[in-house]
């Protein structure tokens, strides 16, 4: 009985079509990814947090973008959160048709290939053109190497900059002292 009352209140709202589309999204998502997804947390009526395992590939994002039930055509943000031995990547996807956002969170670990100490994850630049800039920013700040990204270079720090500033192991003062010199009218290293 309570469920019917909730539905009737939702149907009285102006946004009936988007509510039905979101309900279809939940059922379709559970059917498509139910066993592979770690955790689904409904933040509110317009946002959903999905925790996915590392082994899900670019096919996961392809389905979210191109299947008519999901239709998440816009990647609005990509960021990282650094813990001591792991890093979380959070993708924010937007569906205009559903009037709905999903946050996709995945946990990545360091790789130790060829004596390097990088995080690695696959690139989604082939699906979302906005991922180009966002992945470069995450590379510059956190040191996540995106496999398949063609132009992974620094965009926020200087070319000679060493380290990744938003990692927990980065020193507070940096590795190099920089100051502005009044006589030279420039930054002096």
PDB file of C-alpha atoms in Angstrom:
ATOM      1  CA  UNK A   1       0.000   0.000   0.000  1.00  0.00           C
ATOM      2  CA  UNK A   2       2.825   2.414   0.864  1.00  0.00           C
ATOM      3  CA  UNK A   3       4.473   1.736  -2.498  1.00  0.00           C
ATOM      4  CA  UNK A   4       1.255   2.677  -4.351  1.00  0.00           C
ATOM      5  CA  UNK A   5       0.993   5.930  -2.389  1.00  0.00           C
ATOM      6  CA  UNK A   6       4.594   6.826  -3.292  1.00  0.00           C
ATOM      7  CA  UNK A   7       3.916   6.121  -6.959  1.00  0.00           C
ATOM      8  CA  UNK A   8       0.737   8.199  -6.966  1.00  0.00           C
ATOM      9  CA  UNK A   9       2.600  11.159  -5.406  1.00  0.00           C
ATOM     10  CA  UNK A  10       5.303  10.873  -8.032  1.00  0.00           C
ATOM     11  CA  UNK A  11       2.776  10.676 -10.861  1.00  0.00           C
ATOM     12  CA  UNK A  12       1.176  13.924  -9.709  1.00  0.00           C
ATOM     13  CA  UNK A  13       4.409  15.754 -10.386  1.00  0.00           C
ATOM     14  CA  UNK A  14       5.024  17.444 -13.731  1.00  0.00           C
ATOM     15  CA  UNK A  15       8.010  15.250 -14.451  1.00  0.00           C
ATOM     16  CA  UNK A  16       6.165  11.936 -14.999  1.00  0.00           C
ATOM     17  CA  UNK A  17       8.024  10.917 -18.149  1.00  0.00           C
ATOM     18  CA  UNK A  18      11.474  11.424 -16.635  1.00  0.00           C
ATOM     19  CA  UNK A  19      10.408   9.560 -13.477  1.00  0.00           C
ATOM     20  CA  UNK A  20       9.262   6.577 -15.551  1.00  0.00           C
ATOM     21  CA  UNK A  21      12.447   6.742 -17.603  1.00  0.00           C
ATOM     22  CA  UNK A  22      14.549   6.719 -14.410  1.00  0.00           C
ATOM     23  CA  UNK A  23      12.629   3.709 -13.064  1.00  0.00           C
ATOM     24  CA  UNK A  24      13.241   1.928 -16.376  1.00  0.00           C
ATOM     25  CA  UNK A  25      16.909   2.858 -16.006  1.00  0.00           C
ATOM     26  CA  UNK A  26      17.134   1.225 -12.561  1.00  0.00           C
ATOM     27  CA  UNK A  27      15.580  -2.018 -13.772  1.00  0.00           C
ATOM     28  CA  UNK A  28      17.621  -2.071 -16.991  1.00  0.00           C
ATOM     29  CA  UNK A  29      20.817  -1.318 -15.112  1.00  0.00           C
ATOM     30  CA  UNK A  30      20.196  -4.078 -12.568  1.00  0.00           C
ATOM     31  CA  UNK A  31      19.441  -6.513 -15.394  1.00  0.00           C
ATOM     32  CA  UNK A  32      22.482  -5.524 -17.471  1.00  0.00           C
ATOM     33  CA  UNK A  33      25.124  -5.165 -14.742  1.00  0.00           C
ATOM     34  CA  UNK A  34      23.593  -6.703 -11.612  1.00  0.00           C
ATOM     35  CA  UNK A  35      26.289  -9.286 -10.877  1.00  0.00           C
ATOM     36  CA  UNK A  36      29.264  -7.131 -11.919  1.00  0.00           C
ATOM     37  CA  UNK A  37      28.529  -3.979  -9.944  1.00  0.00           C
ATOM     38  CA  UNK A  38      29.804  -3.839  -6.346  1.00  0.00           C
ATOM     39  CA  UNK A  39      27.388  -1.346  -4.881  1.00  0.00           C
ATOM     40  CA  UNK A  40      24.625   1.004  -6.050  1.00  0.00           C
ATOM     41  CA  UNK A  41      23.747   3.933  -3.810  1.00  0.00           C
ATOM     42  CA  UNK A  42      20.825   6.184  -4.707  1.00  0.00           C
ATOM     43  CA  UNK A  43      21.876   9.688  -3.645  1.00  0.00           C
ATOM     44  CA  UNK A  44      18.587  11.383  -4.512  1.00  0.00           C
ATOM     45  CA  UNK A  45      16.022  11.368  -7.340  1.00  0.00           C
ATOM     46  CA  UNK A  46      18.499  12.868  -9.792  1.00  0.00           C
ATOM     47  CA  UNK A  47      21.788  11.175  -8.879  1.00  0.00           C
ATOM     48  CA  UNK A  48      23.123   7.653  -8.407  1.00  0.00           C
ATOM     49  CA  UNK A  49      26.522   6.460  -7.153  1.00  0.00           C
ATOM     50  CA  UNK A  50      27.702   3.206  -8.705  1.00  0.00           C
ATOM     51  CA  UNK A  51      30.817   1.403  -7.464  1.00  0.00           C
ATOM     52  CA  UNK A  52      32.286  -0.827 -10.154  1.00  0.00           C
ATOM     53  CA  UNK A  53      35.166  -3.313 -10.008  1.00  0.00           C
ATOM     54  CA  UNK A  54      38.394  -2.671 -11.857  1.00  0.00           C
ATOM     55  CA  UNK A  55      37.850  -5.484 -14.361  1.00  0.00           C
ATOM     56  CA  UNK A  56      34.946  -3.749 -16.120  1.00  0.00           C
ATOM     57  CA  UNK A  57      36.258  -2.469 -19.422  1.00  0.00           C
ATOM     58  CA  UNK A  58      35.335   0.261 -21.846  1.00  0.00           C
ATOM     59  CA  UNK A  59      32.274  -1.825 -22.783  1.00  0.00           C
ATOM     60  CA  UNK A  60      30.628  -0.658 -19.539  1.00  0.00           C
ATOM     61  CA  UNK A  61      30.855   2.991 -20.630  1.00  0.00           C
ATOM     62  CA  UNK A  62      29.871   2.074 -24.195  1.00  0.00           C
ATOM     63  CA  UNK A  63      26.630   0.504 -22.955  1.00  0.00           C
ATOM     64  CA  UNK A  64      25.847   3.478 -20.706  1.00  0.00           C
ATOM     65  CA  UNK A  65      26.316   5.883 -23.604  1.00  0.00           C
ATOM     66  CA  UNK A  66      24.749   4.051 -26.519  1.00  0.00           C
ATOM     67  CA  UNK A  67      21.926   1.852 -25.207  1.00  0.00           C
ATOM     68  CA  UNK A  68      18.569   3.614 -25.370  1.00  0.00           C
ATOM     69  CA  UNK A  69      17.649   2.726 -21.765  1.00  0.00           C
ATOM     70  CA  UNK A  70      20.652   4.618 -20.411  1.00  0.00           C
ATOM     71  CA  UNK A  71      21.634   7.290 -22.952  1.00  0.00           C
ATOM     72  CA  UNK A  72      24.380   8.966 -20.865  1.00  0.00           C
ATOM     73  CA  UNK A  73      25.817  11.065 -23.674  1.00  0.00           C
ATOM     74  CA  UNK A  74      27.740  13.618 -21.584  1.00  0.00           C
ATOM     75  CA  UNK A  75      30.821  13.089 -19.422  1.00  0.00           C
ATOM     76  CA  UNK A  76      30.690  16.188 -17.263  1.00  0.00           C
ATOM     77  CA  UNK A  77      33.532  15.465 -14.845  1.00  0.00           C
ATOM     78  CA  UNK A  78      36.307  13.067 -13.938  1.00  0.00           C
ATOM     79  CA  UNK A  79      38.296  13.331 -10.739  1.00  0.00           C
ATOM     80  CA  UNK A  80      40.395  11.287  -8.379  1.00  0.00           C
ATOM     81  CA  UNK A  81      40.581  10.786  -4.633  1.00  0.00           C
ATOM     82  CA  UNK A  82      43.878   9.585  -3.208  1.00  0.00           C
ATOM     83  CA  UNK A  83      44.102   7.217  -0.274  1.00  0.00           C
ATOM     84  CA  UNK A  84      47.468   5.974   0.936  1.00  0.00           C
ATOM     85  CA  UNK A  85      47.738   2.872  -1.234  1.00  0.00           C
ATOM     86  CA  UNK A  86      44.845   3.222  -3.656  1.00  0.00           C
ATOM     87  CA  UNK A  87      43.149   5.852  -5.756  1.00  0.00           C
ATOM     88  CA  UNK A  88      39.470   6.269  -6.563  1.00  0.00           C
ATOM     89  CA  UNK A  89      38.435   7.543  -9.980  1.00  0.00           C
ATOM     90  CA  UNK A  90      34.987   9.126 -10.139  1.00  0.00           C
ATOM     91  CA  UNK A  91      33.279   9.674 -13.477  1.00  0.00           C
ATOM     92  CA  UNK A  92      30.197  11.901 -13.605  1.00  0.00           C
ATOM     93  CA  UNK A  93      27.882  11.053 -16.516  1.00  0.00           C
ATOM     94  CA  UNK A  94      24.761  12.987 -17.460  1.00  0.00           C
ATOM     95  CA  UNK A  95      21.679  11.880 -19.356  1.00  0.00           C
ATOM     96  CA  UNK A  96      19.616  14.759 -20.704  1.00  0.00           C
ATOM     97  CA  UNK A  97      16.744  12.441 -21.675  1.00  0.00           C
ATOM     98  CA  UNK A  98      16.449  10.984 -18.168  1.00  0.00           C
ATOM     99  CA  UNK A  99      17.278  14.241 -16.375  1.00  0.00           C
ATOM    100  CA  UNK A 100      19.646  12.109 -14.353  1.00  0.00           C
ATOM    101  CA  UNK A 101      23.318  11.849 -13.321  1.00  0.00           C
ATOM    102  CA  UNK A 102      25.365   8.875 -12.320  1.00  0.00           C
ATOM    103  CA  UNK A 103      28.665   8.901 -10.493  1.00  0.00           C
ATOM    104  CA  UNK A 104      30.786   5.894 -11.371  1.00  0.00           C
ATOM    105  CA  UNK A 105      33.441   5.122  -8.799  1.00  0.00           C
ATOM    106  CA  UNK A 106      36.229   2.636  -9.352  1.00  0.00           C
ATOM    107  CA  UNK A 107      39.221   1.762  -7.237  1.00  0.00           C
ATOM    108  CA  UNK A 108      42.621   1.444  -8.903  1.00  0.00           C
ATOM    109  CA  UNK A 109      45.962   0.306  -7.546  1.00  0.00           C
ATOM    110  CA  UNK A 110      49.577   1.111  -8.364  1.00  0.00           C
ATOM    111  CA  UNK A 111      51.428  -0.825 -11.031  1.00  0.00           C
ATOM    112  CA  UNK A 112      55.129  -1.492 -10.757  1.00  0.00           C
ATOM    113  CA  UNK A 113      56.064  -2.087 -14.387  1.00  0.00           C
ATOM    114  CA  UNK A 114      59.603  -1.201 -15.472  1.00  0.00           C
ATOM    115  CA  UNK A 115      60.364   0.243 -12.024  1.00  0.00           C
ATOM    116  CA  UNK A 116      57.704   2.946 -12.416  1.00  0.00           C
ATOM    117  CA  UNK A 117      55.123   3.714  -9.777  1.00  0.00           C
ATOM    118  CA  UNK A 118      51.977   4.701 -11.665  1.00  0.00           C
ATOM    119  CA  UNK A 119      48.291   4.073 -11.445  1.00  0.00           C
ATOM    120  CA  UNK A 120      46.769   2.726 -14.683  1.00  0.00           C
ATOM    121  CA  UNK A 121      43.234   2.680 -16.030  1.00  0.00           C
ATOM    122  CA  UNK A 122      41.711   2.495 -19.499  1.00  0.00           C
ATOM    123  CA  UNK A 123      40.913   5.658 -21.448  1.00  0.00           C
ATOM    124  CA  UNK A 124      37.394   6.528 -22.592  1.00  0.00           C
ATOM    125  CA  UNK A 125      38.427   9.253 -25.048  1.00  0.00           C
ATOM    126  CA  UNK A 126      37.083   7.135 -27.918  1.00  0.00           C
ATOM    127  CA  UNK A 127      33.582   7.445 -26.400  1.00  0.00           C
ATOM    128  CA  UNK A 128      33.560  10.897 -24.812  1.00  0.00           C
ATOM    129  CA  UNK A 129      35.561  13.714 -26.395  1.00  0.00           C
ATOM    130  CA  UNK A 130      35.503  15.666 -23.120  1.00  0.00           C
ATOM    131  CA  UNK A 131      37.517  12.849 -21.528  1.00  0.00           C
ATOM    132  CA  UNK A 132      40.616  14.080 -23.365  1.00  0.00           C
ATOM    133  CA  UNK A 133      41.064  17.149 -21.179  1.00  0.00           C
ATOM    134  CA  UNK A 134      39.774  15.504 -17.999  1.00  0.00           C
ATOM    135  CA  UNK A 135      42.100  12.501 -18.282  1.00  0.00           C
ATOM    136  CA  UNK A 136      45.068  14.798 -18.898  1.00  0.00           C
ATOM    137  CA  UNK A 137      44.141  16.739 -15.765  1.00  0.00           C
ATOM    138  CA  UNK A 138      43.926  13.561 -13.665  1.00  0.00           C
ATOM    139  CA  UNK A 139      47.263  12.429 -15.120  1.00  0.00           C
ATOM    140  CA  UNK A 140      48.851  15.757 -14.201  1.00  0.00           C
ATOM    141  CA  UNK A 141      47.490  15.931 -10.646  1.00  0.00           C
ATOM    142  CA  UNK A 142      47.376  12.240  -9.602  1.00  0.00           C
ATOM    143  CA  UNK A 143      49.659  10.339 -11.969  1.00  0.00           C
ATOM    144  CA  UNK A 144      47.041   8.006 -13.451  1.00  0.00           C
ATOM    145  CA  UNK A 145      48.278   6.668 -16.776  1.00  0.00           C
ATOM    146  CA  UNK A 146      45.268   6.157 -19.062  1.00  0.00           C
ATOM    147  CA  UNK A 147      45.849   3.228 -21.403  1.00  0.00           C
ATOM    148  CA  UNK A 148      44.892   4.176 -24.952  1.00  0.00           C
ATOM    149  CA  UNK A 149      45.074   7.954 -24.481  1.00  0.00           C
ATOM    150  CA  UNK A 150      46.970   9.516 -27.407  1.00  0.00           C
ATOM    151  CA  UNK A 151      47.998  12.865 -25.898  1.00  0.00           C
ATOM    152  CA  UNK A 152      48.761  12.309 -22.222  1.00  0.00           C
ATOM    153  CA  UNK A 153      50.861  15.305 -21.151  1.00  0.00           C
ATOM    154  CA  UNK A 154      50.867  17.898 -18.415  1.00  0.00           C
ATOM    155  CA  UNK A 155      48.397  20.762 -18.710  1.00  0.00           C
ATOM    156  CA  UNK A 156      48.239  22.350 -15.242  1.00  0.00           C
ATOM    157  CA  UNK A 157      51.859  22.169 -14.119  1.00  0.00           C
ATOM    158  CA  UNK A 158      55.134  23.139 -15.747  1.00  0.00           C
ATOM    159  CA  UNK A 159      56.838  20.686 -18.132  1.00  0.00           C
ATOM    160  CA  UNK A 160      59.799  20.285 -15.789  1.00  0.00           C
ATOM    161  CA  UNK A 161      57.563  19.639 -12.795  1.00  0.00           C
ATOM    162  CA  UNK A 162      58.320  16.444 -10.855  1.00  0.00           C
ATOM    163  CA  UNK A 163      55.702  14.452  -8.991  1.00  0.00           C
ATOM    164  CA  UNK A 164      51.937  14.690  -8.762  1.00  0.00           C
ATOM    165  CA  UNK A 165      50.617  17.453  -6.472  1.00  0.00           C
ATOM    166  CA  UNK A 166      47.331  15.905  -5.317  1.00  0.00           C
ATOM    167  CA  UNK A 167      48.869  12.661  -4.124  1.00  0.00           C
ATOM    168  CA  UNK A 168      49.223  12.122  -0.391  1.00  0.00           C
ATOM    169  CA  UNK A 169      52.965  11.460  -0.709  1.00  0.00           C
ATOM    170  CA  UNK A 170      53.688  14.820  -2.372  1.00  0.00           C
ATOM    171  CA  UNK A 171      55.598  17.159  -0.003  1.00  0.00           C
ATOM    172  CA  UNK A 172      53.786  20.304   1.129  1.00  0.00           C
ATOM    173  CA  UNK A 173      56.572  22.597  -0.051  1.00  0.00           C
ATOM    174  CA  UNK A 174      57.221  20.744  -3.302  1.00  0.00           C
ATOM    175  CA  UNK A 175      60.565  19.519  -4.569  1.00  0.00           C
ATOM    176  CA  UNK A 176      61.844  22.859  -5.832  1.00  0.00           C
ATOM    177  CA  UNK A 177      61.749  26.357  -4.368  1.00  0.00           C
ATOM    178  CA  UNK A 178      60.214  28.906  -6.713  1.00  0.00           C
ATOM    179  CA  UNK A 179      59.996  32.651  -6.141  1.00  0.00           C
ATOM    180  CA  UNK A 180      59.219  35.822  -8.063  1.00  0.00           C
ATOM    181  CA  UNK A 181      62.236  38.099  -8.662  1.00  0.00           C
ATOM    182  CA  UNK A 182      61.430  41.808  -8.921  1.00  0.00           C
ATOM    183  CA  UNK A 183      64.614  42.651 -10.860  1.00  0.00           C
ATOM    184  CA  UNK A 184      64.086  39.967 -13.509  1.00  0.00           C
ATOM    185  CA  UNK A 185      60.300  40.428 -13.491  1.00  0.00           C
ATOM    186  CA  UNK A 186      59.884  36.665 -13.733  1.00  0.00           C
ATOM    187  CA  UNK A 187      59.789  33.483 -11.704  1.00  0.00           C
ATOM    188  CA  UNK A 188      63.204  32.238 -10.602  1.00  0.00           C
ATOM    189  CA  UNK A 189      63.909  28.594  -9.780  1.00  0.00           C
TER     190      UNK A 189
END
